[in-house]
Amino acid sequence: TIKYGIEGQPESTHNWVGTLAKNKSTDITLSDVITPIAGNQTFKAYIASINGAADQYNYDDTMRTTALIPPAWDSVFVFVFKTNNQPVHNSYTLKDHAGTTLYSRVAGSMTANTTYRDTFRLIPGGCYRFTFNDSGNDGLSWWANTGQGTGYMRIKNGYTGAIIKTFNPDFGDNIYQQFTVNFT
């Protein structure tokens, strides 16, 4: 019997059936979905019992790892992006869990020093990733290249207008943000 989950949250149980020789290992696919909590969390799995009895050597029956759980956002949000003097370097995409591009702006399609507001309406329960690229490798604002000007990026709640996320404009060549939508 294996118990597992995010530390401090209710544990799930997986009953594995099989034979495992001494000093051998195997991969096990755990059966339950874990309730996510955004941010750095500790995932823990341990052997609660073997053949219905306590583990005789419990010094190697627990494993922990850091799990970065993506934030959960509302299904409607607005990406606000102000270009700098060199928008030809910039592009961005929004993809679903399968890698299907749902929205994109390609390099060269934007005007310098212009604010764009793209509203996204996504399917609740989905997993998504947003990637913003800068082929000039100097983000939207960099102290060593003041000639590029200054831009910014924000994510706002589509219902309230509240800022959900502000990205640092000094990011080099890309920003990668994973998130879920109304994940239950």
mmCIF file with all atom_site columns, C-alpha atoms in Angstrom:
data_model
loop_
_atom_site.group_PDB
_atom_site.id
_atom_site.type_symbol
_atom_site.label_atom_id
_atom_site.label_alt_id
_atom_site.label_comp_id
_atom_site.label_asym_id
_atom_site.label_entity_id
_atom_site.label_seq_id
_atom_site.pdbx_PDB_ins_code
_atom_site.Cartn_x
_atom_site.Cartn_y
_atom_site.Cartn_z
_atom_site.occupancy
_atom_site.B_iso_or_equiv
_atom_site.pdbx_formal_charge
_atom_site.auth_seq_id
_atom_site.auth_comp_id
_atom_site.auth_asym_id
_atom_site.auth_atom_id
_atom_site.pdbx_PDB_model_num
ATOM 1   C CA . THR A 1 1   ? 0.000   0.000  0.000   1.00 0.00 ? 1   THR A CA 1
ATOM 2   C CA . ILE A 1 2   ? 1.477   3.301  -1.129  1.00 0.00 ? 2   ILE A CA 1
ATOM 3   C CA . LYS A 1 3   ? 0.319   6.616  0.319   1.00 0.00 ? 3   LYS A CA 1
ATOM 4   C CA . TYR A 1 4   ? 1.085   9.805  -1.602  1.00 0.00 ? 4   TYR A CA 1
ATOM 5   C CA . GLY A 1 5   ? 0.216   13.449 -2.198  1.00 0.00 ? 5   GLY A CA 1
ATOM 6   C CA . ILE A 1 6   ? 1.240   17.022 -1.509  1.00 0.00 ? 6   ILE A CA 1
ATOM 7   C CA . GLU A 1 7   ? 2.532   17.307 2.067   1.00 0.00 ? 7   GLU A CA 1
ATOM 8   C CA . GLY A 1 8   ? -0.024  18.886 4.367   1.00 0.00 ? 8   GLY A CA 1
ATOM 9   C CA . GLN A 1 9   ? -2.945  17.839 2.125   1.00 0.00 ? 9   GLN A CA 1
ATOM 10  C CA . PRO A 1 10  ? -5.101  14.685 2.248   1.00 0.00 ? 10  PRO A CA 1
ATOM 11  C CA . GLU A 1 11  ? -3.213  11.601 1.051   1.00 0.00 ? 11  GLU A CA 1
ATOM 12  C CA . SER A 1 12  ? -4.233  9.262  -1.729  1.00 0.00 ? 12  SER A CA 1
ATOM 13  C CA . THR A 1 13  ? -3.777  5.479  -1.555  1.00 0.00 ? 13  THR A CA 1
ATOM 14  C CA . HIS A 1 14  ? -2.545  3.147  -4.271  1.00 0.00 ? 14  HIS A CA 1
ATOM 15  C CA . ASN A 1 15  ? -2.559  -0.626 -3.776  1.00 0.00 ? 15  ASN A CA 1
ATOM 16  C CA . TRP A 1 16  ? 0.126   -2.185 -5.927  1.00 0.00 ? 16  TRP A CA 1
ATOM 17  C CA . VAL A 1 17  ? 0.111   -5.902 -6.695  1.00 0.00 ? 17  VAL A CA 1
ATOM 18  C CA . GLY A 1 18  ? 3.291   -7.535 -7.905  1.00 0.00 ? 18  GLY A CA 1
ATOM 19  C CA . THR A 1 19  ? 6.542   -9.175 -6.949  1.00 0.00 ? 19  THR A CA 1
ATOM 20  C CA . LEU A 1 20  ? 9.696   -7.192 -6.364  1.00 0.00 ? 20  LEU A CA 1
ATOM 21  C CA . ALA A 1 21  ? 13.003  -8.930 -5.697  1.00 0.00 ? 21  ALA A CA 1
ATOM 22  C CA . LYS A 1 22  ? 15.366  -7.681 -2.989  1.00 0.00 ? 22  LYS A CA 1
ATOM 23  C CA . ASN A 1 23  ? 17.414  -4.619 -4.050  1.00 0.00 ? 23  ASN A CA 1
ATOM 24  C CA . LYS A 1 24  ? 15.329  -4.172 -7.227  1.00 0.00 ? 24  LYS A CA 1
ATOM 25  C CA . SER A 1 25  ? 13.031  -1.364 -8.283  1.00 0.00 ? 25  SER A CA 1
ATOM 26  C CA . THR A 1 26  ? 10.046  -0.819 -10.518 1.00 0.00 ? 26  THR A CA 1
ATOM 27  C CA . ASP A 1 27  ? 8.041   2.119  -11.841 1.00 0.00 ? 27  ASP A CA 1
ATOM 28  C CA . ILE A 1 28  ? 4.475   2.440  -10.587 1.00 0.00 ? 28  ILE A CA 1
ATOM 29  C CA . THR A 1 29  ? 1.817   4.716  -12.055 1.00 0.00 ? 29  THR A CA 1
ATOM 30  C CA . LEU A 1 30  ? -0.181  6.198  -9.213  1.00 0.00 ? 30  LEU A CA 1
ATOM 31  C CA . SER A 1 31  ? -3.926  6.053  -9.698  1.00 0.00 ? 31  SER A CA 1
ATOM 32  C CA . ASP A 1 32  ? -5.348  9.265  -8.216  1.00 0.00 ? 32  ASP A CA 1
ATOM 33  C CA . VAL A 1 33  ? -5.333  12.895 -9.298  1.00 0.00 ? 33  VAL A CA 1
ATOM 34  C CA . ILE A 1 34  ? -3.701  15.178 -6.751  1.00 0.00 ? 34  ILE A CA 1
ATOM 35  C CA . THR A 1 35  ? -5.422  18.416 -5.794  1.00 0.00 ? 35  THR A CA 1
ATOM 36  C CA . PRO A 1 36  ? -3.034  21.158 -6.916  1.00 0.00 ? 36  PRO A CA 1
ATOM 37  C CA . ILE A 1 37  ? -1.927  24.084 -4.789  1.00 0.00 ? 37  ILE A CA 1
ATOM 38  C CA . ALA A 1 38  ? -0.049  26.723 -6.779  1.00 0.00 ? 38  ALA A CA 1
ATOM 39  C CA . GLY A 1 39  ? 3.640   27.285 -6.051  1.00 0.00 ? 39  GLY A CA 1
ATOM 40  C CA . ASN A 1 40  ? 6.516   25.136 -4.857  1.00 0.00 ? 40  ASN A CA 1
ATOM 41  C CA . GLN A 1 41  ? 5.131   22.142 -3.006  1.00 0.00 ? 41  GLN A CA 1
ATOM 42  C CA . THR A 1 42  ? 6.617   18.924 -1.686  1.00 0.00 ? 42  THR A CA 1
ATOM 43  C CA . PHE A 1 43  ? 5.243   15.726 -3.169  1.00 0.00 ? 43  PHE A CA 1
ATOM 44  C CA . LYS A 1 44  ? 5.644   12.725 -0.856  1.00 0.00 ? 44  LYS A CA 1
ATOM 45  C CA . ALA A 1 45  ? 5.123   9.012  -1.517  1.00 0.00 ? 45  ALA A CA 1
ATOM 46  C CA . TYR A 1 46  ? 5.763   6.253  0.995   1.00 0.00 ? 46  TYR A CA 1
ATOM 47  C CA . ILE A 1 47  ? 5.087   2.584  1.574   1.00 0.00 ? 47  ILE A CA 1
ATOM 48  C CA . ALA A 1 48  ? 2.406   2.338  4.257   1.00 0.00 ? 48  ALA A CA 1
ATOM 49  C CA . SER A 1 49  ? 2.397   -1.464 4.360   1.00 0.00 ? 49  SER A CA 1
ATOM 50  C CA . ILE A 1 50  ? 3.794   -4.506 2.558   1.00 0.00 ? 50  ILE A CA 1
ATOM 51  C CA . ASN A 1 51  ? 1.555   -7.551 2.214   1.00 0.00 ? 51  ASN A CA 1
ATOM 52  C CA . GLY A 1 52  ? -0.700  -6.060 4.898   1.00 0.00 ? 52  GLY A CA 1
ATOM 53  C CA . ALA A 1 53  ? 2.130   -5.613 7.439   1.00 0.00 ? 53  ALA A CA 1
ATOM 54  C CA . ALA A 1 54  ? 4.447   -2.758 8.385   1.00 0.00 ? 54  ALA A CA 1
ATOM 55  C CA . ASP A 1 55  ? 7.666   -2.368 6.400   1.00 0.00 ? 55  ASP A CA 1
ATOM 56  C CA . GLN A 1 56  ? 10.464  -4.188 8.273   1.00 0.00 ? 56  GLN A CA 1
ATOM 57  C CA . TYR A 1 57  ? 13.057  -1.660 7.050   1.00 0.00 ? 57  TYR A CA 1
ATOM 58  C CA . ASN A 1 58  ? 11.462  1.776  6.914   1.00 0.00 ? 58  ASN A CA 1
ATOM 59  C CA . TYR A 1 59  ? 14.600  3.827  6.187   1.00 0.00 ? 59  TYR A CA 1
ATOM 60  C CA . ASP A 1 60  ? 14.089  3.573  2.421   1.00 0.00 ? 60  ASP A CA 1
ATOM 61  C CA . ASP A 1 61  ? 10.317  3.587  2.078   1.00 0.00 ? 61  ASP A CA 1
ATOM 62  C CA . THR A 1 62  ? 9.706   7.342  1.623   1.00 0.00 ? 62  THR A CA 1
ATOM 63  C CA . MET A 1 63  ? 10.498  9.647  -1.261  1.00 0.00 ? 63  MET A CA 1
ATOM 64  C CA . ARG A 1 64  ? 9.998   13.404 -1.518  1.00 0.00 ? 64  ARG A CA 1
ATOM 65  C CA . THR A 1 65  ? 10.455  15.761 -4.427  1.00 0.00 ? 65  THR A CA 1
ATOM 66  C CA . THR A 1 66  ? 9.723   19.408 -5.102  1.00 0.00 ? 66  THR A CA 1
ATOM 67  C CA . ALA A 1 67  ? 6.781   19.922 -7.408  1.00 0.00 ? 67  ALA A CA 1
ATOM 68  C CA . LEU A 1 68  ? 6.174   23.330 -8.968  1.00 0.00 ? 68  LEU A CA 1
ATOM 69  C CA . ILE A 1 69  ? 2.406   23.499 -9.349  1.00 0.00 ? 69  ILE A CA 1
ATOM 70  C CA . PRO A 1 70  ? 1.309   26.097 -11.935 1.00 0.00 ? 70  PRO A CA 1
ATOM 71  C CA . PRO A 1 71  ? -1.140  28.810 -10.896 1.00 0.00 ? 71  PRO A CA 1
ATOM 72  C CA . ALA A 1 72  ? -4.876  28.477 -11.597 1.00 0.00 ? 72  ALA A CA 1
ATOM 73  C CA . TRP A 1 73  ? -6.456  31.413 -13.438 1.00 0.00 ? 73  TRP A CA 1
ATOM 74  C CA . ASP A 1 74  ? -10.027 32.259 -14.421 1.00 0.00 ? 74  ASP A CA 1
ATOM 75  C CA . SER A 1 75  ? -11.171 31.113 -17.861 1.00 0.00 ? 75  SER A CA 1
ATOM 76  C CA . VAL A 1 76  ? -11.224 34.683 -19.201 1.00 0.00 ? 76  VAL A CA 1
ATOM 77  C CA . PHE A 1 77  ? -8.091  36.794 -18.909 1.00 0.00 ? 77  PHE A CA 1
ATOM 78  C CA . VAL A 1 78  ? -6.371  39.564 -20.823 1.00 0.00 ? 78  VAL A CA 1
ATOM 79  C CA . PHE A 1 79  ? -2.751  39.610 -21.942 1.00 0.00 ? 79  PHE A CA 1
ATOM 80  C CA . VAL A 1 80  ? -1.594  43.248 -21.952 1.00 0.00 ? 80  VAL A CA 1
ATOM 81  C CA . PHE A 1 81  ? 1.644   43.848 -23.833 1.00 0.00 ? 81  PHE A CA 1
ATOM 82  C CA . LYS A 1 82  ? 3.363   47.149 -24.614 1.00 0.00 ? 82  LYS A CA 1
ATOM 83  C CA . THR A 1 83  ? 6.041   46.862 -27.262 1.00 0.00 ? 83  THR A CA 1
ATOM 84  C CA . ASN A 1 84  ? 9.372   48.611 -27.013 1.00 0.00 ? 84  ASN A CA 1
ATOM 85  C CA . ASN A 1 85  ? 11.233  50.217 -29.963 1.00 0.00 ? 85  ASN A CA 1
ATOM 86  C CA . GLN A 1 86  ? 12.090  46.792 -31.445 1.00 0.00 ? 86  GLN A CA 1
ATOM 87  C CA . PRO A 1 87  ? 8.883   44.712 -31.664 1.00 0.00 ? 87  PRO A CA 1
ATOM 88  C CA . VAL A 1 88  ? 10.308  42.870 -34.676 1.00 0.00 ? 88  VAL A CA 1
ATOM 89  C CA . HIS A 1 89  ? 12.133  40.728 -32.082 1.00 0.00 ? 89  HIS A CA 1
ATOM 90  C CA . ASN A 1 90  ? 8.937   39.690 -30.287 1.00 0.00 ? 90  ASN A CA 1
ATOM 91  C CA . SER A 1 91  ? 6.424   36.880 -30.726 1.00 0.00 ? 91  SER A CA 1
ATOM 92  C CA . TYR A 1 92  ? 4.175   34.892 -28.424 1.00 0.00 ? 92  TYR A CA 1
ATOM 93  C CA . THR A 1 93  ? 2.021   31.789 -28.391 1.00 0.00 ? 93  THR A CA 1
ATOM 94  C CA . LEU A 1 94  ? -0.634  30.280 -26.175 1.00 0.00 ? 94  LEU A CA 1
ATOM 95  C CA . LYS A 1 95  ? -0.897  26.483 -26.366 1.00 0.00 ? 95  LYS A CA 1
ATOM 96  C CA . ASP A 1 96  ? -3.079  23.857 -24.726 1.00 0.00 ? 96  ASP A CA 1
ATOM 97  C CA . HIS A 1 97  ? -1.869  20.674 -22.975 1.00 0.00 ? 97  HIS A CA 1
ATOM 98  C CA . ALA A 1 98  ? -1.551  18.841 -26.315 1.00 0.00 ? 98  ALA A CA 1
ATOM 99  C CA . GLY A 1 99  ? 0.682   21.535 -27.809 1.00 0.00 ? 99  GLY A CA 1
ATOM 100 C CA . THR A 1 100 ? -2.026  22.929 -30.089 1.00 0.00 ? 100 THR A CA 1
ATOM 101 C CA . THR A 1 101 ? -1.503  26.639 -30.706 1.00 0.00 ? 101 THR A CA 1
ATOM 102 C CA . LEU A 1 102 ? -4.637  28.503 -29.630 1.00 0.00 ? 102 LEU A CA 1
ATOM 103 C CA . TYR A 1 103 ? -3.321  32.000 -30.243 1.00 0.00 ? 103 TYR A CA 1
ATOM 104 C CA . SER A 1 104 ? -0.144  33.620 -31.482 1.00 0.00 ? 104 SER A CA 1
ATOM 105 C CA . ARG A 1 105 ? 1.393   36.862 -32.617 1.00 0.00 ? 105 ARG A CA 1
ATOM 106 C CA . VAL A 1 106 ? 4.370   36.501 -34.934 1.00 0.00 ? 106 VAL A CA 1
ATOM 107 C CA . ALA A 1 107 ? 7.525   38.595 -34.990 1.00 0.00 ? 107 ALA A CA 1
ATOM 108 C CA . GLY A 1 108 ? 7.178   41.612 -37.249 1.00 0.00 ? 108 GLY A CA 1
ATOM 109 C CA . SER A 1 109 ? 3.383   41.860 -36.859 1.00 0.00 ? 109 SER A CA 1
ATOM 110 C CA . MET A 1 110 ? 3.428   44.504 -34.117 1.00 0.00 ? 110 MET A CA 1
ATOM 111 C CA . THR A 1 111 ? 4.116   48.234 -34.051 1.00 0.00 ? 111 THR A CA 1
ATOM 112 C CA . ALA A 1 112 ? 6.703   49.948 -31.836 1.00 0.00 ? 112 ALA A CA 1
ATOM 113 C CA . ASN A 1 113 ? 5.527   51.535 -28.571 1.00 0.00 ? 113 ASN A CA 1
ATOM 114 C CA . THR A 1 114 ? 2.002   50.179 -28.909 1.00 0.00 ? 114 THR A CA 1
ATOM 115 C CA . THR A 1 115 ? -0.140  48.506 -26.260 1.00 0.00 ? 115 THR A CA 1
ATOM 116 C CA . TYR A 1 116 ? -1.921  45.296 -27.295 1.00 0.00 ? 116 TYR A CA 1
ATOM 117 C CA . ARG A 1 117 ? -4.728  43.690 -25.289 1.00 0.00 ? 117 ARG A CA 1
ATOM 118 C CA . ASP A 1 118 ? -5.574  40.118 -26.234 1.00 0.00 ? 118 ASP A CA 1
ATOM 119 C CA . THR A 1 119 ? -8.517  38.525 -24.427 1.00 0.00 ? 119 THR A CA 1
ATOM 120 C CA . PHE A 1 120 ? -8.423  34.752 -24.011 1.00 0.00 ? 120 PHE A CA 1
ATOM 121 C CA . ARG A 1 121 ? -11.475 32.618 -23.255 1.00 0.00 ? 121 ARG A CA 1
ATOM 122 C CA . LEU A 1 122 ? -10.301 29.154 -22.327 1.00 0.00 ? 122 LEU A CA 1
ATOM 123 C CA . ILE A 1 123 ? -11.928 25.874 -21.368 1.00 0.00 ? 123 ILE A CA 1
ATOM 124 C CA . PRO A 1 124 ? -12.194 25.387 -17.582 1.00 0.00 ? 124 PRO A CA 1
ATOM 125 C CA . GLY A 1 125 ? -10.146 22.486 -16.265 1.00 0.00 ? 125 GLY A CA 1
ATOM 126 C CA . GLY A 1 126 ? -7.536  22.839 -19.001 1.00 0.00 ? 126 GLY A CA 1
ATOM 127 C CA . CYS A 1 127 ? -3.769  23.088 -18.763 1.00 0.00 ? 127 CYS A CA 1
ATOM 128 C CA . TYR A 1 128 ? -1.998  25.733 -20.830 1.00 0.00 ? 128 TYR A CA 1
ATOM 129 C CA . ARG A 1 129 ? 1.386   27.286 -21.531 1.00 0.00 ? 129 ARG A CA 1
ATOM 130 C CA . PHE A 1 130 ? 2.238   30.786 -22.647 1.00 0.00 ? 130 PHE A CA 1
ATOM 131 C CA . THR A 1 131 ? 5.589   31.537 -24.293 1.00 0.00 ? 131 THR A CA 1
ATOM 132 C CA . PHE A 1 132 ? 6.896   35.008 -25.125 1.00 0.00 ? 132 PHE A CA 1
ATOM 133 C CA . ASN A 1 133 ? 10.055  35.172 -27.244 1.00 0.00 ? 133 ASN A CA 1
ATOM 134 C CA . ASP A 1 134 ? 12.574  37.930 -27.905 1.00 0.00 ? 134 ASP A CA 1
ATOM 135 C CA . SER A 1 135 ? 14.992  37.075 -30.727 1.00 0.00 ? 135 SER A CA 1
ATOM 136 C CA . GLY A 1 136 ? 17.176  40.066 -29.743 1.00 0.00 ? 136 GLY A CA 1
ATOM 137 C CA . ASN A 1 137 ? 17.925  38.255 -26.455 1.00 0.00 ? 137 ASN A CA 1
ATOM 138 C CA . ASP A 1 138 ? 17.437  41.434 -24.430 1.00 0.00 ? 138 ASP A CA 1
ATOM 139 C CA . GLY A 1 139 ? 13.814  41.253 -23.264 1.00 0.00 ? 139 GLY A CA 1
ATOM 140 C CA . LEU A 1 140 ? 11.610  44.327 -23.350 1.00 0.00 ? 140 LEU A CA 1
ATOM 141 C CA . SER A 1 141 ? 13.919  46.484 -21.246 1.00 0.00 ? 141 SER A CA 1
ATOM 142 C CA . TRP A 1 142 ? 17.625  46.016 -20.580 1.00 0.00 ? 142 TRP A CA 1
ATOM 143 C CA . TRP A 1 143 ? 20.021  48.461 -18.977 1.00 0.00 ? 143 TRP A CA 1
ATOM 144 C CA . ALA A 1 144 ? 22.769  47.623 -21.523 1.00 0.00 ? 144 ALA A CA 1
ATOM 145 C CA . ASN A 1 145 ? 20.530  48.432 -24.501 1.00 0.00 ? 145 ASN A CA 1
ATOM 146 C CA . THR A 1 146 ? 18.614  51.591 -23.642 1.00 0.00 ? 146 THR A CA 1
ATOM 147 C CA . GLY A 1 147 ? 17.994  52.209 -27.350 1.00 0.00 ? 147 GLY A CA 1
ATOM 148 C CA . GLN A 1 148 ? 15.449  49.410 -27.416 1.00 0.00 ? 148 GLN A CA 1
ATOM 149 C CA . GLY A 1 149 ? 13.125  51.400 -25.178 1.00 0.00 ? 149 GLY A CA 1
ATOM 150 C CA . THR A 1 150 ? 10.894  49.909 -22.518 1.00 0.00 ? 150 THR A CA 1
ATOM 151 C CA . GLY A 1 151 ? 7.924   47.588 -22.825 1.00 0.00 ? 151 GLY A CA 1
ATOM 152 C CA . TYR A 1 152 ? 5.931   45.519 -20.370 1.00 0.00 ? 152 TYR A CA 1
ATOM 153 C CA . MET A 1 153 ? 3.699   42.445 -20.076 1.00 0.00 ? 153 MET A CA 1
ATOM 154 C CA . ARG A 1 154 ? 0.826   41.719 -17.704 1.00 0.00 ? 154 ARG A CA 1
ATOM 155 C CA . ILE A 1 155 ? -1.968  39.226 -17.298 1.00 0.00 ? 155 ILE A CA 1
ATOM 156 C CA . LYS A 1 156 ? -5.276  40.654 -16.045 1.00 0.00 ? 156 LYS A CA 1
ATOM 157 C CA . ASN A 1 157 ? -8.432  38.947 -14.850 1.00 0.00 ? 157 ASN A CA 1
ATOM 158 C CA . GLY A 1 158 ? -10.974 39.249 -17.665 1.00 0.00 ? 158 GLY A CA 1
ATOM 159 C CA . TYR A 1 159 ? -13.856 39.758 -15.253 1.00 0.00 ? 159 TYR A CA 1
ATOM 160 C CA . THR A 1 160 ? -12.405 42.184 -12.700 1.00 0.00 ? 160 THR A CA 1
ATOM 161 C CA . GLY A 1 161 ? -9.447  43.779 -14.501 1.00 0.00 ? 161 GLY A CA 1
ATOM 162 C CA . ALA A 1 162 ? -7.198  42.934 -11.542 1.00 0.00 ? 162 ALA A CA 1
ATOM 163 C CA . ILE A 1 163 ? -3.571  42.203 -12.401 1.00 0.00 ? 163 ILE A CA 1
ATOM 164 C CA . ILE A 1 164 ? -2.862  38.490 -11.986 1.00 0.00 ? 164 ILE A CA 1
ATOM 165 C CA . LYS A 1 165 ? 0.770   38.473 -13.095 1.00 0.00 ? 165 LYS A CA 1
ATOM 166 C CA . THR A 1 166 ? 3.374   41.082 -14.052 1.00 0.00 ? 166 THR A CA 1
ATOM 167 C CA . PHE A 1 167 ? 6.419   39.814 -15.924 1.00 0.00 ? 167 PHE A CA 1
ATOM 168 C CA . ASN A 1 168 ? 9.888   41.290 -15.435 1.00 0.00 ? 168 ASN A CA 1
ATOM 169 C CA . PRO A 1 169 ? 10.760  43.064 -18.745 1.00 0.00 ? 169 PRO A CA 1
ATOM 170 C CA . ASP A 1 170 ? 14.473  42.177 -18.337 1.00 0.00 ? 170 ASP A CA 1
ATOM 171 C CA . PHE A 1 171 ? 14.140  38.490 -19.252 1.00 0.00 ? 171 PHE A CA 1
ATOM 172 C CA . GLY A 1 172 ? 16.617  37.724 -22.039 1.00 0.00 ? 172 GLY A CA 1
ATOM 173 C CA . ASP A 1 173 ? 15.211  35.569 -24.824 1.00 0.00 ? 173 ASP A CA 1
ATOM 174 C CA . ASN A 1 174 ? 11.926  34.155 -23.457 1.00 0.00 ? 174 ASN A CA 1
ATOM 175 C CA . ILE A 1 175 ? 9.313   33.882 -20.756 1.00 0.00 ? 175 ILE A CA 1
ATOM 176 C CA . TYR A 1 176 ? 7.547   30.573 -20.223 1.00 0.00 ? 176 TYR A CA 1
ATOM 177 C CA . GLN A 1 177 ? 4.429   30.428 -18.048 1.00 0.00 ? 177 GLN A CA 1
ATOM 178 C CA . GLN A 1 178 ? 2.373   27.305 -17.421 1.00 0.00 ? 178 GLN A CA 1
ATOM 179 C CA . PHE A 1 179 ? -1.065  27.616 -15.826 1.00 0.00 ? 179 PHE A CA 1
ATOM 180 C CA . THR A 1 180 ? -4.411  25.898 -15.411 1.00 0.00 ? 180 THR A CA 1
ATOM 181 C CA . VAL A 1 181 ? -7.874  27.363 -15.855 1.00 0.00 ? 181 VAL A CA 1
ATOM 182 C CA . ASN A 1 182 ? -10.411 26.903 -13.060 1.00 0.00 ? 182 ASN A CA 1
ATOM 183 C CA . PHE A 1 183 ? -8.762  23.566 -12.251 1.00 0.00 ? 183 PHE A CA 1
ATOM 184 C CA . THR A 1 184 ? -10.916 21.452 -9.953  1.00 0.00 ? 184 THR A CA 1
#
